[in-house]
PDB file of N, CA and C in Angstrom:
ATOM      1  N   UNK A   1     -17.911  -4.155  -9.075  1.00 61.00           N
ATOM      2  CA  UNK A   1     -18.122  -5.585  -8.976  1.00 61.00           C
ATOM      3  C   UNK A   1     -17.771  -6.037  -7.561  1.00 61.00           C
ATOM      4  N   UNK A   2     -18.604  -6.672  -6.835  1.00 61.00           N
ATOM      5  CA  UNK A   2     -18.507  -7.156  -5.645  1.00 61.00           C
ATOM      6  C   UNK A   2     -17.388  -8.237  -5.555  1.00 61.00           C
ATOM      7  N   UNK A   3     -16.609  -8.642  -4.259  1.00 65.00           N
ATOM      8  CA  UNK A   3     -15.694  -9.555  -4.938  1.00 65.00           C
ATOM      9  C   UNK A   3     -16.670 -11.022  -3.398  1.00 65.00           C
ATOM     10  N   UNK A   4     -16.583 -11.819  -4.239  1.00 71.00           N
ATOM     11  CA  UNK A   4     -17.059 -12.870  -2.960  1.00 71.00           C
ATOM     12  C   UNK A   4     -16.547 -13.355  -1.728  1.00 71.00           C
ATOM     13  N   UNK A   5     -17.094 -13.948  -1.139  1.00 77.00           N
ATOM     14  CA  UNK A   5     -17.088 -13.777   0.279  1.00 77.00           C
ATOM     15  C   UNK A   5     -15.592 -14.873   0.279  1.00 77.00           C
ATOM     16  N   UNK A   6     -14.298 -13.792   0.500  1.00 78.00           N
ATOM     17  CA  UNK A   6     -12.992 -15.444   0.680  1.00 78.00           C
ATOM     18  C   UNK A   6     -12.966 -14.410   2.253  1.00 78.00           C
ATOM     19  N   UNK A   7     -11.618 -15.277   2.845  1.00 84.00           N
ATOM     20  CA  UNK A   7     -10.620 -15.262   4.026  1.00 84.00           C
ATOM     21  C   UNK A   7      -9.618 -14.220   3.416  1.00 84.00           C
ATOM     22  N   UNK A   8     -10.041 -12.957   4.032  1.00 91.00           N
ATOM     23  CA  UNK A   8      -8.974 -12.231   3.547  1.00 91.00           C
ATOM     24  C   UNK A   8      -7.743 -11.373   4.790  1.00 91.00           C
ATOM     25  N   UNK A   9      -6.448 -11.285   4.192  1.00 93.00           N
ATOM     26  CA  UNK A   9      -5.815 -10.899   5.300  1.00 93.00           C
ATOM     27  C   UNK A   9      -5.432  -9.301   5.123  1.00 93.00           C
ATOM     28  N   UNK A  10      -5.908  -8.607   6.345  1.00 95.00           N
ATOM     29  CA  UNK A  10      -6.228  -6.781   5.212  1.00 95.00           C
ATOM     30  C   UNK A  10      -5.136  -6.392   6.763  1.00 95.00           C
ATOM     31  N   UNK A  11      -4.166  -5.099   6.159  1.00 95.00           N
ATOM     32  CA  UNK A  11      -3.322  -4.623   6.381  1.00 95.00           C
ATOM     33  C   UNK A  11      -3.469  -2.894   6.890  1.00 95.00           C
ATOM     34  N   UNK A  12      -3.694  -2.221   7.825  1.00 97.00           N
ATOM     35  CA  UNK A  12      -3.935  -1.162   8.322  1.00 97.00           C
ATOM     36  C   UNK A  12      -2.395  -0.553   8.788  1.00 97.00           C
ATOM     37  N   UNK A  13      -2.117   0.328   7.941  1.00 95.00           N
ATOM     38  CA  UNK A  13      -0.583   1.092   7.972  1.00 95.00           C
ATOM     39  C   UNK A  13      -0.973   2.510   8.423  1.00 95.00           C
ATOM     40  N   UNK A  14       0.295   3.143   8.940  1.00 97.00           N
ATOM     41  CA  UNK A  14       0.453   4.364   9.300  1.00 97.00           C
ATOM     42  C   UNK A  14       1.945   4.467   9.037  1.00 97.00           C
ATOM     43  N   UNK A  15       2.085   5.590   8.274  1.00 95.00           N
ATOM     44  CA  UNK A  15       3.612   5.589   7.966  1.00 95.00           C
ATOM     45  C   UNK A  15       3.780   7.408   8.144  1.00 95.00           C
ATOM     46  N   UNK A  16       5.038   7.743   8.865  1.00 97.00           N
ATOM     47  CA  UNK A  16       5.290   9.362   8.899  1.00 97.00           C
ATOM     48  C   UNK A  16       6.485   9.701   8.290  1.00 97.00           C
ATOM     49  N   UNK A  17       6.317  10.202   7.368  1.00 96.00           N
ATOM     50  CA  UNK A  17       7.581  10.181   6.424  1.00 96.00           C
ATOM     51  C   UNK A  17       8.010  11.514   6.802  1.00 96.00           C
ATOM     52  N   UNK A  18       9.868  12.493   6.644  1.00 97.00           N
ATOM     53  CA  UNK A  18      10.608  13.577   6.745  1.00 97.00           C
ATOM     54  C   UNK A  18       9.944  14.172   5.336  1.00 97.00           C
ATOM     55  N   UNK A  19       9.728  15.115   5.555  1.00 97.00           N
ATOM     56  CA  UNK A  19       9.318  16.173   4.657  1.00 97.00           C
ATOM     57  C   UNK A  19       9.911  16.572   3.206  1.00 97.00           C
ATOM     58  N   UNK A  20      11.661  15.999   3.574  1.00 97.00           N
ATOM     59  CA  UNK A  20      12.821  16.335   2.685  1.00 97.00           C
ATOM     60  C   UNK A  20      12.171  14.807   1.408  1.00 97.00           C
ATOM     61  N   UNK A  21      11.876  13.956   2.029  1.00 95.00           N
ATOM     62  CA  UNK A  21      11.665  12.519   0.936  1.00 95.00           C
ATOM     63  C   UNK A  21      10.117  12.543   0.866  1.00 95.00           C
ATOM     64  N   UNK A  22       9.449  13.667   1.114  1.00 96.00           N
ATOM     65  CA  UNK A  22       8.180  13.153   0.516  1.00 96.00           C
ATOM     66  C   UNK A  22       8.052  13.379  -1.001  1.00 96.00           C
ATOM     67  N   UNK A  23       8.489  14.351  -1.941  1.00 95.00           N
ATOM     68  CA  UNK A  23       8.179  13.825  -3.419  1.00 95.00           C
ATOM     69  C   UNK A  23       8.503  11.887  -3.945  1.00 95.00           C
ATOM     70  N   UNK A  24      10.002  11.721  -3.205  1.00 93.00           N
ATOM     71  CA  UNK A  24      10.056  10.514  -3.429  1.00 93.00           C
ATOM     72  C   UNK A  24       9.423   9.314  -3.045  1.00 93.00           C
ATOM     73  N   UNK A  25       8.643   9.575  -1.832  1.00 93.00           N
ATOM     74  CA  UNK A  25       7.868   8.736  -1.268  1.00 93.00           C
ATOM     75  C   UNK A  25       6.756   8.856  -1.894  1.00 93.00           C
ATOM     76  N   UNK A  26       6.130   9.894  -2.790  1.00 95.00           N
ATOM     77  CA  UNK A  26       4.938   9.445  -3.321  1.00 95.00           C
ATOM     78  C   UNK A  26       5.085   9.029  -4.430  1.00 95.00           C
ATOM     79  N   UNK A  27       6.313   9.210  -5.372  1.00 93.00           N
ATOM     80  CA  UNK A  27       6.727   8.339  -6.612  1.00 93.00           C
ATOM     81  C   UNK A  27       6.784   7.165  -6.064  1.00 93.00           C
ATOM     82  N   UNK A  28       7.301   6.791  -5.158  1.00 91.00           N
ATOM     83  CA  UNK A  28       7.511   4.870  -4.700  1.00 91.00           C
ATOM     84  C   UNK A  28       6.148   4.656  -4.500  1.00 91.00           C
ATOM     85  N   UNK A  29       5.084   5.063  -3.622  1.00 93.00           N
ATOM     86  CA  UNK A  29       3.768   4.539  -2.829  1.00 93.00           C
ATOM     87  C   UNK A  29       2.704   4.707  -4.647  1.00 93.00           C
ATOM     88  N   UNK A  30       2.836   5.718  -5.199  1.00 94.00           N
ATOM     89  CA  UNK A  30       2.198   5.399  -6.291  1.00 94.00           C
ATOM     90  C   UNK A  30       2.393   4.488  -8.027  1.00 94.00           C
ATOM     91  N   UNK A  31       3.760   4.089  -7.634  1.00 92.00           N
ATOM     92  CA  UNK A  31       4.243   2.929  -8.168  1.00 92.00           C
ATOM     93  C   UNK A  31       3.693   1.886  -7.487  1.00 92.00           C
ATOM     94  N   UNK A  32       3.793   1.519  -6.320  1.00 91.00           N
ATOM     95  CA  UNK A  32       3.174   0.444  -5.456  1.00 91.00           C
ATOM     96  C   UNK A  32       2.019   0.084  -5.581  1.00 91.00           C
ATOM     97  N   UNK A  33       1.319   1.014  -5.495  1.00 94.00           N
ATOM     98  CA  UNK A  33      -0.194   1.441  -6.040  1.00 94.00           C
ATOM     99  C   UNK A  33      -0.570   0.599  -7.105  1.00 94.00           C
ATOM    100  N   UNK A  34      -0.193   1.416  -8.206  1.00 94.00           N
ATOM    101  CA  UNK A  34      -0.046   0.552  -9.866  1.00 94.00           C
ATOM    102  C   UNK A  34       0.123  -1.084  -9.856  1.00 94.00           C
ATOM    103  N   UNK A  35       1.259  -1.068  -9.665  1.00 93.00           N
ATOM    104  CA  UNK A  35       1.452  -2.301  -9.075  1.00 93.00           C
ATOM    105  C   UNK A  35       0.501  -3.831  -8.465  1.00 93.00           C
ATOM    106  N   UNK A  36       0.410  -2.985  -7.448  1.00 93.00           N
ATOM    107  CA  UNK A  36      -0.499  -4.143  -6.304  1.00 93.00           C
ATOM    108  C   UNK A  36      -1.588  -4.144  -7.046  1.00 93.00           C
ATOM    109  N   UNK A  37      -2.024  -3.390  -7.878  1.00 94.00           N
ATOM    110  CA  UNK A  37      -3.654  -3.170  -8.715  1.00 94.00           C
ATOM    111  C   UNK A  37      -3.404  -4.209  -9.220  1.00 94.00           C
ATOM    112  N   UNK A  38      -2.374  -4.161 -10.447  1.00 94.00           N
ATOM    113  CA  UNK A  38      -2.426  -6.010 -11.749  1.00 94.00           C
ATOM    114  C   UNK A  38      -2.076  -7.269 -10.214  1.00 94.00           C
ATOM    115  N   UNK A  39      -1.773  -7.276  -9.465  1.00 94.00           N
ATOM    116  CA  UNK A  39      -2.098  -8.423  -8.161  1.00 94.00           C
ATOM    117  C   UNK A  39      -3.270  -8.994  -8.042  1.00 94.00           C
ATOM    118  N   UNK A  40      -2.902 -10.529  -8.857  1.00 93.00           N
ATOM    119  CA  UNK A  40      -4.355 -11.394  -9.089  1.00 93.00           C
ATOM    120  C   UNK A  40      -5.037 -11.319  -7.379  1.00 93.00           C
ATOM    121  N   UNK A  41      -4.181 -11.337  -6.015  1.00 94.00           N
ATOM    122  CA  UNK A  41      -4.516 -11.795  -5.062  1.00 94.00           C
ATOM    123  C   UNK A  41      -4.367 -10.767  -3.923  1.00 94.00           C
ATOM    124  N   UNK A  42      -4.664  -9.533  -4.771  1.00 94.00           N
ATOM    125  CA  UNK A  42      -4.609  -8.256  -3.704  1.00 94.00           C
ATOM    126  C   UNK A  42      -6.005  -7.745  -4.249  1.00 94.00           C
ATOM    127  N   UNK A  43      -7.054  -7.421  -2.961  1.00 93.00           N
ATOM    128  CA  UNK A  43      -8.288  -7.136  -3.146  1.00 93.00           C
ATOM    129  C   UNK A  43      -8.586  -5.622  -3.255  1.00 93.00           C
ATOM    130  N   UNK A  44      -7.941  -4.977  -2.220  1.00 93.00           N
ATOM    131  CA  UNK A  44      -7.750  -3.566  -1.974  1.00 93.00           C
ATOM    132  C   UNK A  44      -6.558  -3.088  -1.931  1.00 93.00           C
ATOM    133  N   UNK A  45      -5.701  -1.805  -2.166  1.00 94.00           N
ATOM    134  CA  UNK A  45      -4.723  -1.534  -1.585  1.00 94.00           C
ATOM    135  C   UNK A  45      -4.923   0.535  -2.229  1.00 94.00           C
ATOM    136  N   UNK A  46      -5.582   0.748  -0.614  1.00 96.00           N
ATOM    137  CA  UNK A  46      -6.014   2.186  -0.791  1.00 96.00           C
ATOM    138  C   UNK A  46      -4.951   2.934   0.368  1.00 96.00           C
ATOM    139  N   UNK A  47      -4.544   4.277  -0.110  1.00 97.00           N
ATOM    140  CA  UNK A  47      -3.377   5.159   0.343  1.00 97.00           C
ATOM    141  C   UNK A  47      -4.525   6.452   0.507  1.00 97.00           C
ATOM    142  N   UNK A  48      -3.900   7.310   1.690  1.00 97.00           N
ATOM    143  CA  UNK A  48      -3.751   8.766   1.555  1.00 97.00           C
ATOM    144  C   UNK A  48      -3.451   9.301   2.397  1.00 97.00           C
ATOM    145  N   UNK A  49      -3.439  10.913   2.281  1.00 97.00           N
ATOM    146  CA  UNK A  49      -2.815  11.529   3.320  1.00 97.00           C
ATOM    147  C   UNK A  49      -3.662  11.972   4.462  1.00 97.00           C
ATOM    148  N   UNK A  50      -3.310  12.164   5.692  1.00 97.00           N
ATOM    149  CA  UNK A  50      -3.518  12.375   7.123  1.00 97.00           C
ATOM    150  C   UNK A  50      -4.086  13.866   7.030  1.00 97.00           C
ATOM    151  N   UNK A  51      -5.255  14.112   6.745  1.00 97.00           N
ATOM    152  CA  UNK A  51      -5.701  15.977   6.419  1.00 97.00           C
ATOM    153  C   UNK A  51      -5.645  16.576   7.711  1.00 97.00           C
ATOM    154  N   UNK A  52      -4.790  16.020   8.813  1.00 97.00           N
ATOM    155  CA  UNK A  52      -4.720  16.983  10.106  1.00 97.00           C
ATOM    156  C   UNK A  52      -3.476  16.943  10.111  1.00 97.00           C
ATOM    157  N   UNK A  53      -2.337  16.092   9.906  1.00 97.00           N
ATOM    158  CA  UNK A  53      -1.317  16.012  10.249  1.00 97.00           C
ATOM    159  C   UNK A  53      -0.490  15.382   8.768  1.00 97.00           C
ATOM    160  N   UNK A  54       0.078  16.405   8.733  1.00 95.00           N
ATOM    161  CA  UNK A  54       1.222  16.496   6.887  1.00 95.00           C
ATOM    162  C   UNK A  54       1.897  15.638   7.157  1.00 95.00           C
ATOM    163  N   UNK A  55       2.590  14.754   5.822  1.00 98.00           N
ATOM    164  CA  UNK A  55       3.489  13.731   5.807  1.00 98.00           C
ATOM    165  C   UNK A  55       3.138  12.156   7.002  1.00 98.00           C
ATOM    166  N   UNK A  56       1.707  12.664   7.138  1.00 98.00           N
ATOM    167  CA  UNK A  56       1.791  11.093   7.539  1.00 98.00           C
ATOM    168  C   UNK A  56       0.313  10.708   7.054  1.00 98.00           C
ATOM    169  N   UNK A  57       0.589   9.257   6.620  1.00 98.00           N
ATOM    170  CA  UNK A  57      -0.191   8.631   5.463  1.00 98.00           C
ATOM    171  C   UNK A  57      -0.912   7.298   5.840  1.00 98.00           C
ATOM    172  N   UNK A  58      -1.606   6.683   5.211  1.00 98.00           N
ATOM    173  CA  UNK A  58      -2.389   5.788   6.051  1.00 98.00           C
ATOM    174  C   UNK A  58      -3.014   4.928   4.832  1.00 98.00           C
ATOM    175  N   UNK A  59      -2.709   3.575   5.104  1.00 96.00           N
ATOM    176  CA  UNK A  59      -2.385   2.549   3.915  1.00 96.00           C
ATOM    177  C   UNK A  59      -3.488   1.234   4.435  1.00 96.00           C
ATOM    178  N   UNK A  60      -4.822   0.843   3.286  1.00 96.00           N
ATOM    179  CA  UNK A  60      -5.366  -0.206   3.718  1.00 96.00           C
ATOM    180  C   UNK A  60      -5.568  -0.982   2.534  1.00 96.00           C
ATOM    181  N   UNK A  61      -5.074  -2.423   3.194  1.00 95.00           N
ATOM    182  CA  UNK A  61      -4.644  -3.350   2.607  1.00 95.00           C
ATOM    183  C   UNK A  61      -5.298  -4.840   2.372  1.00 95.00           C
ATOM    184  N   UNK A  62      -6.042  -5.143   1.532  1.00 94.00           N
ATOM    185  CA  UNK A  62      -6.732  -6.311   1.372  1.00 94.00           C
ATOM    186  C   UNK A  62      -5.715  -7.314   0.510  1.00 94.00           C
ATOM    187  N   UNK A  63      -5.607  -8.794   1.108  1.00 95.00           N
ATOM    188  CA  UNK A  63      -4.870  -9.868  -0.170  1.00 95.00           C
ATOM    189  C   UNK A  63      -5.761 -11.239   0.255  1.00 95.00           C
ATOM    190  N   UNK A  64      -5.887 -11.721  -0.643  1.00 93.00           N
ATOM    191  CA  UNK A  64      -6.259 -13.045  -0.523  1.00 93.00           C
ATOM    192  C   UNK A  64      -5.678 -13.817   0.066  1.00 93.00           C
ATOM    193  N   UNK A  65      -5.704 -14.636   1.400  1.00 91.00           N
ATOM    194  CA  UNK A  65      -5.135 -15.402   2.067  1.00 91.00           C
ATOM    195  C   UNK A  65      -3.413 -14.803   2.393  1.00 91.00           C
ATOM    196  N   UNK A  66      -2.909 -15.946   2.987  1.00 92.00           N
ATOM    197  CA  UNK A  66      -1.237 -15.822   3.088  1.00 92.00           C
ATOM    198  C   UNK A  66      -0.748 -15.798   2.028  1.00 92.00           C
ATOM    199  N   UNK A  67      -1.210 -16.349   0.866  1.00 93.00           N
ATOM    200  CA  UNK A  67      -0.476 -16.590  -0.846  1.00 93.00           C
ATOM    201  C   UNK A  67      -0.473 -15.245  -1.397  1.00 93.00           C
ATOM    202  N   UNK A  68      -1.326 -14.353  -0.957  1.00 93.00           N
ATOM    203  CA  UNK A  68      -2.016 -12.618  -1.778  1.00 93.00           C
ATOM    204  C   UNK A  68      -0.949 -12.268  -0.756  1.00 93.00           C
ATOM    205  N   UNK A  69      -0.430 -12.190   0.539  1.00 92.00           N
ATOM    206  CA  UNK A  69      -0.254 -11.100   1.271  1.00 92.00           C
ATOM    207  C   UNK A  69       1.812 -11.764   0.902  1.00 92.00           C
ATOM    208  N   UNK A  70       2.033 -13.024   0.663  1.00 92.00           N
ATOM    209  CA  UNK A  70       3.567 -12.993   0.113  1.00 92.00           C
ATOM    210  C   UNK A  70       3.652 -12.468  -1.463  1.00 92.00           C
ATOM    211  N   UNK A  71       2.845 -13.049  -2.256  1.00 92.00           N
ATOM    212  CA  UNK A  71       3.042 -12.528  -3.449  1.00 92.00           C
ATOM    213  C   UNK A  71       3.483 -11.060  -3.908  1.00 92.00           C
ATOM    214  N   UNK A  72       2.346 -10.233  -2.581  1.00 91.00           N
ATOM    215  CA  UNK A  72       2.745  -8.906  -2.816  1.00 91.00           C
ATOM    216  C   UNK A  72       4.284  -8.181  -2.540  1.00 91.00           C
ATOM    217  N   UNK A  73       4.475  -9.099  -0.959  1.00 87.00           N
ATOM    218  CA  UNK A  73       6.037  -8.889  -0.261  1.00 87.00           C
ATOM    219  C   UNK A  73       6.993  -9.356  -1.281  1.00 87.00           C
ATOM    220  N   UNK A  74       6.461 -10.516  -2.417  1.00 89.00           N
ATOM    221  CA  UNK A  74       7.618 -10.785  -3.356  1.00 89.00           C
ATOM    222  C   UNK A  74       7.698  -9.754  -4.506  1.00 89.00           C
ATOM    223  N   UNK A  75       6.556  -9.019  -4.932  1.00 89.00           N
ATOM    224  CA  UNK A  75       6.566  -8.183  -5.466  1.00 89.00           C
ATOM    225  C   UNK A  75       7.603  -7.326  -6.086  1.00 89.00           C
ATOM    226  N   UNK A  76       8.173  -6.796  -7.773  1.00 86.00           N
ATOM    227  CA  UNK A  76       9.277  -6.121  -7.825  1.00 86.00           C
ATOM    228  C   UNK A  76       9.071  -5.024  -7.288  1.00 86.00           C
ATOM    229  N   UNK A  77       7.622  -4.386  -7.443  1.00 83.00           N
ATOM    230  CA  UNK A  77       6.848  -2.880  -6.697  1.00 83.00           C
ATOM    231  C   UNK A  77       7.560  -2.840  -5.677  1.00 83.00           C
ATOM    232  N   UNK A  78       7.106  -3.962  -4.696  1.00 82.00           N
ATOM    233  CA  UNK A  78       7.241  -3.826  -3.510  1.00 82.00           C
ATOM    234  C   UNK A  78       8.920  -3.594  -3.092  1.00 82.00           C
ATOM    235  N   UNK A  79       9.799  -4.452  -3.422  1.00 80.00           N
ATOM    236  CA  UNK A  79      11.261  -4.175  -3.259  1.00 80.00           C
ATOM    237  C   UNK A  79      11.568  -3.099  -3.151  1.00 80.00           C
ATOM    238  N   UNK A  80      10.922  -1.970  -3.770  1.00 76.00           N
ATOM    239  CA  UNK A  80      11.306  -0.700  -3.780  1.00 76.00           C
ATOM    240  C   UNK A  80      11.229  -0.263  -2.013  1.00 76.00           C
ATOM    241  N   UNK A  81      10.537  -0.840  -1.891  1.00 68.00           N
ATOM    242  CA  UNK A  81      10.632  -0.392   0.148  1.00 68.00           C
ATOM    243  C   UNK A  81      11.755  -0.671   0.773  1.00 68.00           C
ATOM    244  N   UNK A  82      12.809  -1.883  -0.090  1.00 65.00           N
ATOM    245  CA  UNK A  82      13.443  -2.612   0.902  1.00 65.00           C
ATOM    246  C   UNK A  82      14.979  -1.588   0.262  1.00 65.00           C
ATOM    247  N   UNK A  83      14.748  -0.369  -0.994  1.00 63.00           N
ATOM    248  CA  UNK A  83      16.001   0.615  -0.850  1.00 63.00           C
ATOM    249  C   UNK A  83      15.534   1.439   0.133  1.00 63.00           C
TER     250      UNK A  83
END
């Protein structure tokens, strides 16, 4: 389903995580995942890994306006970034 034409504010990440926390980092990023999906005001939020270079990952991010892109930062998902 196409979504219509709004003002959207989209988010281009690069994150390089230690090797020792990557199982845990993909339990948190695929909780996040889950998450941001039931987000009335998150359009996209696609992850994966770097196929040249291990442990670093690359995160793109669609929300509807400024209201989609706090909702998500208020997020309980999201808190998990801020242990």
């Amino acid at each position: 389903e196409k979504v219509k034409n709004v003002e959207a504010i989209c988010l281009n990440v690069e994150l390089c995580i230690k090797p020792e926390v990557r199982e845990e980092f993909l339990d948190v990023i695929r909780n996040n995942k889950a998450g941001s999906d039931k987000e009335p005001l998150c359009l996209q939020y696609s992850w994966g890994e770097n196929v040249n270079t291990p442990n670093t990952f690359h995160f793109h991010e669609e929300y509807i306006g400024e209201e989609g892109l706090a909702a998500h930062n208020a997020a309980p998902h999201f808190a998990v970034w801020e242990e």
